[in-house]
PDB file of C-alpha atoms in Angstrom:
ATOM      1  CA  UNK A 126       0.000   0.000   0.000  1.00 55.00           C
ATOM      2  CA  UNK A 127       1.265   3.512  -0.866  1.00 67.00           C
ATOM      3  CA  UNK A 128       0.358   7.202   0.200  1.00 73.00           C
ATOM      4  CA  UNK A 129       1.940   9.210  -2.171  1.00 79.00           C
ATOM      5  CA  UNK A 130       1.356   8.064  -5.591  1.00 86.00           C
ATOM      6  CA  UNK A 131      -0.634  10.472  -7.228  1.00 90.00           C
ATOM      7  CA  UNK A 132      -3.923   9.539  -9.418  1.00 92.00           C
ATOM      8  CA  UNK A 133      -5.462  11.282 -12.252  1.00 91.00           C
ATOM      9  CA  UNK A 134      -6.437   9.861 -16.063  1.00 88.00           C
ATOM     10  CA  UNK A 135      -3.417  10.102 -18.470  1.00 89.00           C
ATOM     11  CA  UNK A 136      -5.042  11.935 -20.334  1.00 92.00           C
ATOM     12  CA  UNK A 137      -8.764  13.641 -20.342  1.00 95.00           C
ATOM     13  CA  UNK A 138     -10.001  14.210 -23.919  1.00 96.00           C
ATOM     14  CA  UNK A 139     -11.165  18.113 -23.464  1.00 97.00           C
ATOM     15  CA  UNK A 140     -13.035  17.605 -26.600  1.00 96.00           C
ATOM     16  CA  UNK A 141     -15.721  15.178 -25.409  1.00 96.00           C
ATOM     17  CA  UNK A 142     -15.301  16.192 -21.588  1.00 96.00           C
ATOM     18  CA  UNK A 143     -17.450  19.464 -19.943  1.00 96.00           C
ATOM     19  CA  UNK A 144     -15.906  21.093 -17.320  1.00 98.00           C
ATOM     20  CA  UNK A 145     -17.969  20.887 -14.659  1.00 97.00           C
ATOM     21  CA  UNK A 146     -18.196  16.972 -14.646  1.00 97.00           C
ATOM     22  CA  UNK A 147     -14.423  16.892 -14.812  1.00 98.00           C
ATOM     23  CA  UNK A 148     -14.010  19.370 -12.091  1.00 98.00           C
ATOM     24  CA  UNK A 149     -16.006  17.191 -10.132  1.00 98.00           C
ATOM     25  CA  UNK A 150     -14.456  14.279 -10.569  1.00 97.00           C
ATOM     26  CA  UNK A 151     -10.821  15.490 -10.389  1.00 98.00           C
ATOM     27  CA  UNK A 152     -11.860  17.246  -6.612  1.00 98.00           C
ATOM     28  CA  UNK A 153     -13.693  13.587  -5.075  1.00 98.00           C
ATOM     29  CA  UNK A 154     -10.882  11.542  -6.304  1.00 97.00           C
ATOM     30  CA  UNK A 155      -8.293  14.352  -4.581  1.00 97.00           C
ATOM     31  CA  UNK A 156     -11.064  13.522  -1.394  1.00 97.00           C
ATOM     32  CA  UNK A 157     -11.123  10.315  -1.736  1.00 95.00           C
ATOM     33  CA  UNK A 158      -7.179   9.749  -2.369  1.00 95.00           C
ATOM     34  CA  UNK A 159      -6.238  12.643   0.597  1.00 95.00           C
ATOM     35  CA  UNK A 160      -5.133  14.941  -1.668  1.00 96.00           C
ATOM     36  CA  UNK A 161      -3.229  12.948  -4.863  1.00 96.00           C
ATOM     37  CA  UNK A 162      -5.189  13.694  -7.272  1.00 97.00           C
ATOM     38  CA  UNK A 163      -4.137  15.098 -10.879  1.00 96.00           C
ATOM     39  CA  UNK A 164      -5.421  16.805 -13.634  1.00 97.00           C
ATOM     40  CA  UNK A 165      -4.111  15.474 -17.220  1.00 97.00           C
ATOM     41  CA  UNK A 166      -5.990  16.863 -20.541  1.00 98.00           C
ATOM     42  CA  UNK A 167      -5.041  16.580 -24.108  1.00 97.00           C
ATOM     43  CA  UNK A 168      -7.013  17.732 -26.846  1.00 96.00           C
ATOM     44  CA  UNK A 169      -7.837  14.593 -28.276  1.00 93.00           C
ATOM     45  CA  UNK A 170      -6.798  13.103 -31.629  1.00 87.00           C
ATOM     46  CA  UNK A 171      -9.439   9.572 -32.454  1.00 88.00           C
ATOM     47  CA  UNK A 172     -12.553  10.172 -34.476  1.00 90.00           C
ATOM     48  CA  UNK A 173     -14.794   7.450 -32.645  1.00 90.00           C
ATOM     49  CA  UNK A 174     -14.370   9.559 -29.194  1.00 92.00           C
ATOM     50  CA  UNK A 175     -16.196  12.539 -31.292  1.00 93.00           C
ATOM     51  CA  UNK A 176     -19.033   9.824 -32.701  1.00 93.00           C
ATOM     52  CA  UNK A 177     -19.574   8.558 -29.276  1.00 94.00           C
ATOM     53  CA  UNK A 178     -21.066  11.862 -27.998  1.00 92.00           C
ATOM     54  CA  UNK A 179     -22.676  12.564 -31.065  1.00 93.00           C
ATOM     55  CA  UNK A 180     -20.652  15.454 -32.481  1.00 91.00           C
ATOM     56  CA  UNK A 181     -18.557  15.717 -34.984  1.00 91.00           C
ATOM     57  CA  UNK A 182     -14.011  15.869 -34.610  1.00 92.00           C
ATOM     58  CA  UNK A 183     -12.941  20.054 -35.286  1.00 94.00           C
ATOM     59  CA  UNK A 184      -9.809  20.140 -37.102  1.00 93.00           C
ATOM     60  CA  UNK A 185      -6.666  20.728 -35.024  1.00 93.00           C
ATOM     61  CA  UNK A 186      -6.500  24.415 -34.428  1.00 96.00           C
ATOM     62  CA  UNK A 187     -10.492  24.004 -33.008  1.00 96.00           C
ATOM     63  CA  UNK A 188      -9.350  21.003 -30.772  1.00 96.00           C
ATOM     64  CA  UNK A 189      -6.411  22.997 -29.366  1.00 97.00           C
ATOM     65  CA  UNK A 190      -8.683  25.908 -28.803  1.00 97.00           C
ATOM     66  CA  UNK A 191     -11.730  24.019 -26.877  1.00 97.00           C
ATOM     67  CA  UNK A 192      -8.716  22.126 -24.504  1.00 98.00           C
ATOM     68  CA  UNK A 193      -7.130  25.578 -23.788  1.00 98.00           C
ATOM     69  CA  UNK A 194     -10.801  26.962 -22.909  1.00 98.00           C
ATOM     70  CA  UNK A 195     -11.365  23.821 -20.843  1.00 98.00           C
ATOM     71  CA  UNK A 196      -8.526  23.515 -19.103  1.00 98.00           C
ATOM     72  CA  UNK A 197      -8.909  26.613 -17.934  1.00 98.00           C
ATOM     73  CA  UNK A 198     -12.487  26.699 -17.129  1.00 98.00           C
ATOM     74  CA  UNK A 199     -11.572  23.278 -15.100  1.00 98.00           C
ATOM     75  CA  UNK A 200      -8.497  24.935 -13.004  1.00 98.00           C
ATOM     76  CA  UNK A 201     -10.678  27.846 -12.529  1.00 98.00           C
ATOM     77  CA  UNK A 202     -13.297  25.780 -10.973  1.00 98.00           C
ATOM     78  CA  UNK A 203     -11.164  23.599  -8.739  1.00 98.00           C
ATOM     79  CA  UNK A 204      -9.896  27.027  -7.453  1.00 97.00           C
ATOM     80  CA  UNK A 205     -13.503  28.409  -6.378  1.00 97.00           C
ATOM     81  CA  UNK A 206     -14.237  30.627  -8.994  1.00 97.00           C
ATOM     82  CA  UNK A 207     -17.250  30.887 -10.708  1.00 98.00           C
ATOM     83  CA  UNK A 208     -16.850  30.713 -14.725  1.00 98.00           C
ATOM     84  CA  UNK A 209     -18.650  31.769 -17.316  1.00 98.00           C
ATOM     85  CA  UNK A 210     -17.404  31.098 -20.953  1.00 97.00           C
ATOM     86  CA  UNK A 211     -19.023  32.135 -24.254  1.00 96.00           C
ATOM     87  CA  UNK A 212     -16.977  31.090 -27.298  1.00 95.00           C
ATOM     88  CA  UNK A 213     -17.289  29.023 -30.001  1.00 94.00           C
ATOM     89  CA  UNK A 214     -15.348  25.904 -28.223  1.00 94.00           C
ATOM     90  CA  UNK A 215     -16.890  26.104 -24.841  1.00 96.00           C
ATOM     91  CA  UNK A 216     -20.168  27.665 -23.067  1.00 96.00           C
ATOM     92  CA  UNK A 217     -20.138  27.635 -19.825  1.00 97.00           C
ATOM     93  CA  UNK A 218     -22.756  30.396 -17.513  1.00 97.00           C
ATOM     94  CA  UNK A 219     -21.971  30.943 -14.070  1.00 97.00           C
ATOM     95  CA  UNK A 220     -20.275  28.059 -13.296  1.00 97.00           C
ATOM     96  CA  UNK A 221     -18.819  27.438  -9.394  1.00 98.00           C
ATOM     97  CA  UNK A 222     -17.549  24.258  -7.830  1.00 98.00           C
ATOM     98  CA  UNK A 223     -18.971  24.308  -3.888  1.00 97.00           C
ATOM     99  CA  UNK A 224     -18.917  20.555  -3.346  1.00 95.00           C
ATOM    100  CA  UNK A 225     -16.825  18.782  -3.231  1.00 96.00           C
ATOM    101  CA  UNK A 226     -13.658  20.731  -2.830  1.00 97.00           C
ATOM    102  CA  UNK A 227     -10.053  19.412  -3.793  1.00 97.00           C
ATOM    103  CA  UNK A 228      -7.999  18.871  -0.407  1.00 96.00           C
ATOM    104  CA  UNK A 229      -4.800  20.389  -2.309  1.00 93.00           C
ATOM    105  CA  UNK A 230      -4.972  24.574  -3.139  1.00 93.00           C
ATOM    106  CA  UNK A 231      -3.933  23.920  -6.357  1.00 95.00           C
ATOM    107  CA  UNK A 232      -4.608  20.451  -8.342  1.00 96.00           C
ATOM    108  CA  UNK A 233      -1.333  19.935 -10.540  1.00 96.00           C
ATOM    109  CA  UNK A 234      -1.618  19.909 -14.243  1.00 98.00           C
ATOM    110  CA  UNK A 235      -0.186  17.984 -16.923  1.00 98.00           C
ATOM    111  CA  UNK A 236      -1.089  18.625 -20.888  1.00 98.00           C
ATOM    112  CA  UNK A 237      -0.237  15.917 -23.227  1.00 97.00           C
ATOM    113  CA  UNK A 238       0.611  17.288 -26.755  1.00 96.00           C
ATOM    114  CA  UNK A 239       2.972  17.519 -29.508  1.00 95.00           C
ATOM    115  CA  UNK A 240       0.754  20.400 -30.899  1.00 96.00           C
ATOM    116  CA  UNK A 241       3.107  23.630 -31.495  1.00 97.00           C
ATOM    117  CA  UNK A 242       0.561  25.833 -30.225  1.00 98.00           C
ATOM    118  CA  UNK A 243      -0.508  23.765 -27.473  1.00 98.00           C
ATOM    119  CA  UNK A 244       3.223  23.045 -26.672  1.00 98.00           C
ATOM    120  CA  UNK A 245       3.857  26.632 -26.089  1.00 98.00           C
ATOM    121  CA  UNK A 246       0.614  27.426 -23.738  1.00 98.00           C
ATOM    122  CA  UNK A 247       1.312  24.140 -21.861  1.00 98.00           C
ATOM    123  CA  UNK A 248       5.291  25.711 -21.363  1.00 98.00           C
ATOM    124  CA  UNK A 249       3.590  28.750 -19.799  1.00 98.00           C
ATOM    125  CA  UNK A 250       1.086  26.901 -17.414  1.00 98.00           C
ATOM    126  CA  UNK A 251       1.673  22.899 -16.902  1.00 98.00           C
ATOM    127  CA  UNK A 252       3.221  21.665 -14.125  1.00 97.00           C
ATOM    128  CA  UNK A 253       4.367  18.831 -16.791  1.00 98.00           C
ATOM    129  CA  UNK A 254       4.432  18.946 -19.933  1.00 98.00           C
ATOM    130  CA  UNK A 255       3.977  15.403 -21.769  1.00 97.00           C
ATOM    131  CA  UNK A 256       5.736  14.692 -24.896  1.00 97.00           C
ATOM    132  CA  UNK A 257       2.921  12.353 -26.812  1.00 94.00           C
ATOM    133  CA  UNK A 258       6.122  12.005 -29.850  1.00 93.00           C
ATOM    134  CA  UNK A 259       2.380  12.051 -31.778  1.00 90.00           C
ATOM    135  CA  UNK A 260       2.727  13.159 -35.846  1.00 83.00           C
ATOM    136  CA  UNK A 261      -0.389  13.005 -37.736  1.00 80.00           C
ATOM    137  CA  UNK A 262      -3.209  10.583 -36.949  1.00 76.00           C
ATOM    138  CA  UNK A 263      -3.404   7.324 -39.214  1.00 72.00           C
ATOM    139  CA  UNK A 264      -5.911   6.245 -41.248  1.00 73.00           C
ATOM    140  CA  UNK A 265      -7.262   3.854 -38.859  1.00 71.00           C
ATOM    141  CA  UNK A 266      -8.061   7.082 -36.615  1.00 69.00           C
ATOM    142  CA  UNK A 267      -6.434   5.587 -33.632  1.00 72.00           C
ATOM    143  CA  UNK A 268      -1.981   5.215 -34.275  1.00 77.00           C
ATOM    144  CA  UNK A 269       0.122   8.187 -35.499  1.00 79.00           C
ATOM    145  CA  UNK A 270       3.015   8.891 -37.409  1.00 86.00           C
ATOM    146  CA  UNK A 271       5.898   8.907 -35.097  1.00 89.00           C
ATOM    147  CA  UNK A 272       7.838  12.187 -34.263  1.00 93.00           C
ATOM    148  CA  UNK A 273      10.506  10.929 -32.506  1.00 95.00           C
ATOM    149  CA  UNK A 274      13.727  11.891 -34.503  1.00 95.00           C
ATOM    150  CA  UNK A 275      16.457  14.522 -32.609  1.00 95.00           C
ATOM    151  CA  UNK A 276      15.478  17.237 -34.682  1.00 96.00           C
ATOM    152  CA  UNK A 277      11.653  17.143 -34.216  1.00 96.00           C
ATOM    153  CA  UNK A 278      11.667  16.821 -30.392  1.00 97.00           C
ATOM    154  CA  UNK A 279      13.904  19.711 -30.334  1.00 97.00           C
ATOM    155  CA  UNK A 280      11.620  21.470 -32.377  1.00 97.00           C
ATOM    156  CA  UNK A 281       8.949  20.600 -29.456  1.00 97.00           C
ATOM    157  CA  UNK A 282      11.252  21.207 -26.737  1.00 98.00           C
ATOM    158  CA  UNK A 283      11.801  25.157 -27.993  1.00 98.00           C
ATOM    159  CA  UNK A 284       7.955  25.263 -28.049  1.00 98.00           C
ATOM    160  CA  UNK A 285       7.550  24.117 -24.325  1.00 98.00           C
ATOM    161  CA  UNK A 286      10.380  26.527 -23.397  1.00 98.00           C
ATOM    162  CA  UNK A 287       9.165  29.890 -25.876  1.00 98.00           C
ATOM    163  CA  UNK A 288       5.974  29.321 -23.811  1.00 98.00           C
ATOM    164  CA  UNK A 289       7.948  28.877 -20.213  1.00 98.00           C
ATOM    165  CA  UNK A 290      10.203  31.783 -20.628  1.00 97.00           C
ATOM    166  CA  UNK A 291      10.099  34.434 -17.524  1.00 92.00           C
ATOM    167  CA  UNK A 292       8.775  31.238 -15.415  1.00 95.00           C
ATOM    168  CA  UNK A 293      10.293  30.957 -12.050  1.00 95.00           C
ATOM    169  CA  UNK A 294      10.271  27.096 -11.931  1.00 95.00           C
ATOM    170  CA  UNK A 295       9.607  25.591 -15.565  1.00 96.00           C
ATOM    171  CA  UNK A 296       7.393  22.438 -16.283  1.00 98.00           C
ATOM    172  CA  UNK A 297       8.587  19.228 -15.931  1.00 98.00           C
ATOM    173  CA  UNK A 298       9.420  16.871 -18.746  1.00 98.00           C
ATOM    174  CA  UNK A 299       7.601  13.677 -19.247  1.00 97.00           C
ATOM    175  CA  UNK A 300       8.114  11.203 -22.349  1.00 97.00           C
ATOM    176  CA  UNK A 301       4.976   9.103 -23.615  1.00 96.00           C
ATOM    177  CA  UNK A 302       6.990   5.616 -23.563  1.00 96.00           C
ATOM    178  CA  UNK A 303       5.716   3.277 -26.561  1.00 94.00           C
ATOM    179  CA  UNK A 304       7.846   0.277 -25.811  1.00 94.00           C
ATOM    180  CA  UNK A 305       9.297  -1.068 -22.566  1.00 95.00           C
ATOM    181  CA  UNK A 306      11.854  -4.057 -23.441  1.00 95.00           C
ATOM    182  CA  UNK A 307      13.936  -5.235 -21.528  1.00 94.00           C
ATOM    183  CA  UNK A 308      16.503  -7.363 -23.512  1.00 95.00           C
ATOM    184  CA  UNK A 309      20.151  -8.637 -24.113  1.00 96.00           C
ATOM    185  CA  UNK A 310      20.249  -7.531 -27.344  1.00 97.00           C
ATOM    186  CA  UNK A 311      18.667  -4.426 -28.516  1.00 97.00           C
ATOM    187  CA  UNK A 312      19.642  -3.732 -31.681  1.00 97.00           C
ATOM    188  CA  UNK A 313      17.410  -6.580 -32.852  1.00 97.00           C
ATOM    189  CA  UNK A 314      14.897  -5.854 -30.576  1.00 96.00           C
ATOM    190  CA  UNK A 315      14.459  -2.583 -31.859  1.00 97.00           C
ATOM    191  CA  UNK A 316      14.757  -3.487 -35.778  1.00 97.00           C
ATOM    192  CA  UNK A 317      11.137  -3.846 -36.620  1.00 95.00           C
ATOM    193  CA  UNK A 318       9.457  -0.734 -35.144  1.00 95.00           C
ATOM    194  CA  UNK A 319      12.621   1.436 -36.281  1.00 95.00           C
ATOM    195  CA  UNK A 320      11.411   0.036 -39.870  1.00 94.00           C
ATOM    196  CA  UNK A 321       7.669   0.417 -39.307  1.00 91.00           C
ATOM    197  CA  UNK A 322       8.620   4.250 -37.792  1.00 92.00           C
ATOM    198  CA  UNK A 323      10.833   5.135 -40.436  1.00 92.00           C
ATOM    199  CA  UNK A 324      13.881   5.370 -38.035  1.00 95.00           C
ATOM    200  CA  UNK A 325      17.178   3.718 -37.977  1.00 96.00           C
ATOM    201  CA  UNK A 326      17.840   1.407 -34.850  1.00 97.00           C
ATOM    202  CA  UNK A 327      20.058   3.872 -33.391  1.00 96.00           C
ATOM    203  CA  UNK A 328      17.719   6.880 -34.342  1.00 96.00           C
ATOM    204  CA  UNK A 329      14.666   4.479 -31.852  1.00 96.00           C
ATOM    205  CA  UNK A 330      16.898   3.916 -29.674  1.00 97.00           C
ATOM    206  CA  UNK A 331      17.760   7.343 -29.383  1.00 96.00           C
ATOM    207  CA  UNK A 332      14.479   8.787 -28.476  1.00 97.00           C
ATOM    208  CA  UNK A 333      12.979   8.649 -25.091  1.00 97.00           C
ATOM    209  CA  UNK A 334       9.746   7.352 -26.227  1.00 97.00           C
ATOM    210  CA  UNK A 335      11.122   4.121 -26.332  1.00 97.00           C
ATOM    211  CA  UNK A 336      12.902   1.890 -23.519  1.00 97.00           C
ATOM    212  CA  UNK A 337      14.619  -1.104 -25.247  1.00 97.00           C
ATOM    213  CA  UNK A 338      17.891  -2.903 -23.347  1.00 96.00           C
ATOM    214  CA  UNK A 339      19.402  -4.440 -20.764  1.00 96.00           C
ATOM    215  CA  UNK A 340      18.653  -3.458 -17.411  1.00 94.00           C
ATOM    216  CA  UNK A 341      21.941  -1.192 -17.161  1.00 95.00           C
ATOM    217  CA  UNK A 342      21.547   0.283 -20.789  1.00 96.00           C
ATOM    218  CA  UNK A 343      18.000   1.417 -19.845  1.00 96.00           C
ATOM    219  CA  UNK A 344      19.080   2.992 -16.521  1.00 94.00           C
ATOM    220  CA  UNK A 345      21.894   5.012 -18.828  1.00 95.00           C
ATOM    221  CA  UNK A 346      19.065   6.086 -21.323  1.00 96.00           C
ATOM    222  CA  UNK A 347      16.778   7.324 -18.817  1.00 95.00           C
ATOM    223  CA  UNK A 348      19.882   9.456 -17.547  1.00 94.00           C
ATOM    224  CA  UNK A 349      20.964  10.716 -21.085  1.00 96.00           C
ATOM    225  CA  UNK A 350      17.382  11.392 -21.689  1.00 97.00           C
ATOM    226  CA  UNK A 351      17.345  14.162 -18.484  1.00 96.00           C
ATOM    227  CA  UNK A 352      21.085  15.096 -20.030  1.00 96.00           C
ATOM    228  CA  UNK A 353      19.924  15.759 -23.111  1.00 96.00           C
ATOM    229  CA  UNK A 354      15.976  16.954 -23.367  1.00 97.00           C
ATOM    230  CA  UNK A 355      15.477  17.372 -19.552  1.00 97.00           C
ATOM    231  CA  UNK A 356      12.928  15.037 -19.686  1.00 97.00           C
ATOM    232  CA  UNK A 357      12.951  13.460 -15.963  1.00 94.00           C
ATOM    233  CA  UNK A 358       9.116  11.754 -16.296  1.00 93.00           C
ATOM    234  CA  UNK A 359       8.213   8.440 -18.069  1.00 94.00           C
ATOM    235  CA  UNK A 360       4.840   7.447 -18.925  1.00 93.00           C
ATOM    236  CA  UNK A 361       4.262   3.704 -19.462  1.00 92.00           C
ATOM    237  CA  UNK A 362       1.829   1.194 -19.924  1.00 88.00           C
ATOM    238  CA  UNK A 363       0.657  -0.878 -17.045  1.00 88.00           C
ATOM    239  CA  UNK A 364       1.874  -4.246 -18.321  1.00 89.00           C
ATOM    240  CA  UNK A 365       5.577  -2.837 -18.450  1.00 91.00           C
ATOM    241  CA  UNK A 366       5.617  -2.182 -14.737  1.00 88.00           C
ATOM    242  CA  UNK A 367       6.690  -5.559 -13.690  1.00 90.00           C
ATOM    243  CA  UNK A 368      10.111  -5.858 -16.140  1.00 87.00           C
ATOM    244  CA  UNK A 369      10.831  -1.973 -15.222  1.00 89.00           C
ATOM    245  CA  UNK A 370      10.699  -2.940 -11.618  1.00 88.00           C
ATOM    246  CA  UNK A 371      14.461  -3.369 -11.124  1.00 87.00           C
ATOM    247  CA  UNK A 372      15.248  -1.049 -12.972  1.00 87.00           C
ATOM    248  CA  UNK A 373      12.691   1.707 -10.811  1.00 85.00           C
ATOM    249  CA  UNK A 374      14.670   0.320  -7.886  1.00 84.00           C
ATOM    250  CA  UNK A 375      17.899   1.979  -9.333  1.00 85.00           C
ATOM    251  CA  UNK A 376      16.511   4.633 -10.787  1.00 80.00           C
ATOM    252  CA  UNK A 377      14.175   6.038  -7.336  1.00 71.00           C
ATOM    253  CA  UNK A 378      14.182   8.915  -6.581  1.00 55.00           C
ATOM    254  CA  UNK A 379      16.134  10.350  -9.833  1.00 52.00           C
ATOM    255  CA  UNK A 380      12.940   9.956 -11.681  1.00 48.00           C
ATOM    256  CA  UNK A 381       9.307   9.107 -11.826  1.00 51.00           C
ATOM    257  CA  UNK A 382       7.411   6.577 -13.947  1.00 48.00           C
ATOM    258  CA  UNK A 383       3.819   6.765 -14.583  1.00 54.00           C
ATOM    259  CA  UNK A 384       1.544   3.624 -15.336  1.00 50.00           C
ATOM    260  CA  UNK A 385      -1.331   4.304 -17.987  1.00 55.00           C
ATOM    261  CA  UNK A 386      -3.391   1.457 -19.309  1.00 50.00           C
ATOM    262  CA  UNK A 387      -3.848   2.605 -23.227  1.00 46.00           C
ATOM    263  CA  UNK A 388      -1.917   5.474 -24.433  1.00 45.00           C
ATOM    264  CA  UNK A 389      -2.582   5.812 -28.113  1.00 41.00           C
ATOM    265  CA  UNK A 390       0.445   3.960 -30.269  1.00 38.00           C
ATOM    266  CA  UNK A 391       2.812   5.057 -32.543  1.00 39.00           C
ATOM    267  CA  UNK A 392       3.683   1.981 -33.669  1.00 36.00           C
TER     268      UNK A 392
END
């Protein structure tokens, strides 16, 4: 049993979520949990999650727009203010969270992107920023292109930190982890999704949305990774929690590792 791992989803579609429900929900589970909740929104990317509330996908710049308005309509609610929104993305009249009320002052926020735009705003006001590595949505509305190469995560990185500049303390870094492998020979391991990605094996196993080696080589990514792109946070999936487990043991307290059942693939 633990009291001190936080709890929040990984992350909230703002497209297809209102704020008030959210709100709600992210204050009783920081009741319920004594004050670990989070708050983590995206803007939402699949098709099917627009067709399930009967409404129709915006294009990107409208997605980005209604998460910006929601997010902030949500923090403003967890904070006891009362919100009123008329725009295009979001309406919201007189809006004001009484009950329940979050335990914590202020409910920390992490945006999950690789959206320029969104990238920037999250740099000014995330506590972490996640770095999805998402490119443009496949055809099957669900996997992306990968953008995972040095260059294009730099390009994301100079977003985050245009939007952090005059910041006292700047967001955290997290990586949306694709593949957790622990193996004896990586190189191999990695062969197939660098082909299906369009990388080289040394280009995948490069990138910090991928974990592929021995126990040792993985512990010396995870520290080149904060070297290199800061990035100190490591989303995975649930089932890669057991192999990672020695490796958390060396790792603690360097860096945290998040468990999320489906994050969308790349792969």
């Amino acid at each position: 049993m633990t009291s001190t791992i936080g709890l929040g989803s990984y992350v909230s579609n703002l497209g297809v979520r209102e704020p008030m429900l959210l709100a709600t929900d992210v204050a009783t589970l920081d009741v319920l949990s004594g004050g670990r909740a989070r708050l983590g929104v995206g803007a939402g990317h699949t098709p099917a999650e627009w067709r399930a509330v009967s409404r129709e996908r915006p294009d990107v710049a409208g997605r980005v727009r209604r998460c910006v308005a929601v997010t902030e309509a949500v923090r403003a609610l967890l904070d006891g203010e009362e919100v009123t929104v008329d725009s295009p993305e979001l309406t919201v009249h007189a809006a004001r969270l009484t009950s329940p009320r979050p335990v914590r002052e202020r409910i920390p926020l992490t945006v999950g992107t690789s959206n320029s735009t969104l990238l920037r705003w999250a740099g000014a006001h995330a506590d972490v920023v996640g770095l999805t590595g998402f490119g443009r949505t496949l055809e099957d509305g669900h996997q992306h292109e990968a953008r995972w190469r040095a260059d294009q995560l730099e390009a994301q990185l100079a977003c985050v930190a245009a939007g952090a500049a005059g910041r006292d303390v700047p967001p955290a870094l997290e990586a949306l982890v694709q593949t957790v492998l622990v193996t004896d020979d990586a190189e191999a391991a990695a062969a197939d999704q660098a082909a299906r990605t369009g990388l080289t094996v040394a280009e995948l196993l490069a990138t910090p949305f991928v974990l592929i080696g021995t126990e040792d080589e993985i512990v010396a990514a995870v520290a080149g990774h904060e070297r290199r792109w800061g990035v100190t946070r490591f989303v995975v999936r649930a089932n890669a929690l057991d192999p990672l487990t020695p490796v958390l043991r060396r790792l603690a307290p360097q860096v945290e590792a998040t468990s999320q059942g489906d994050p969308r693939s790349t792969s």
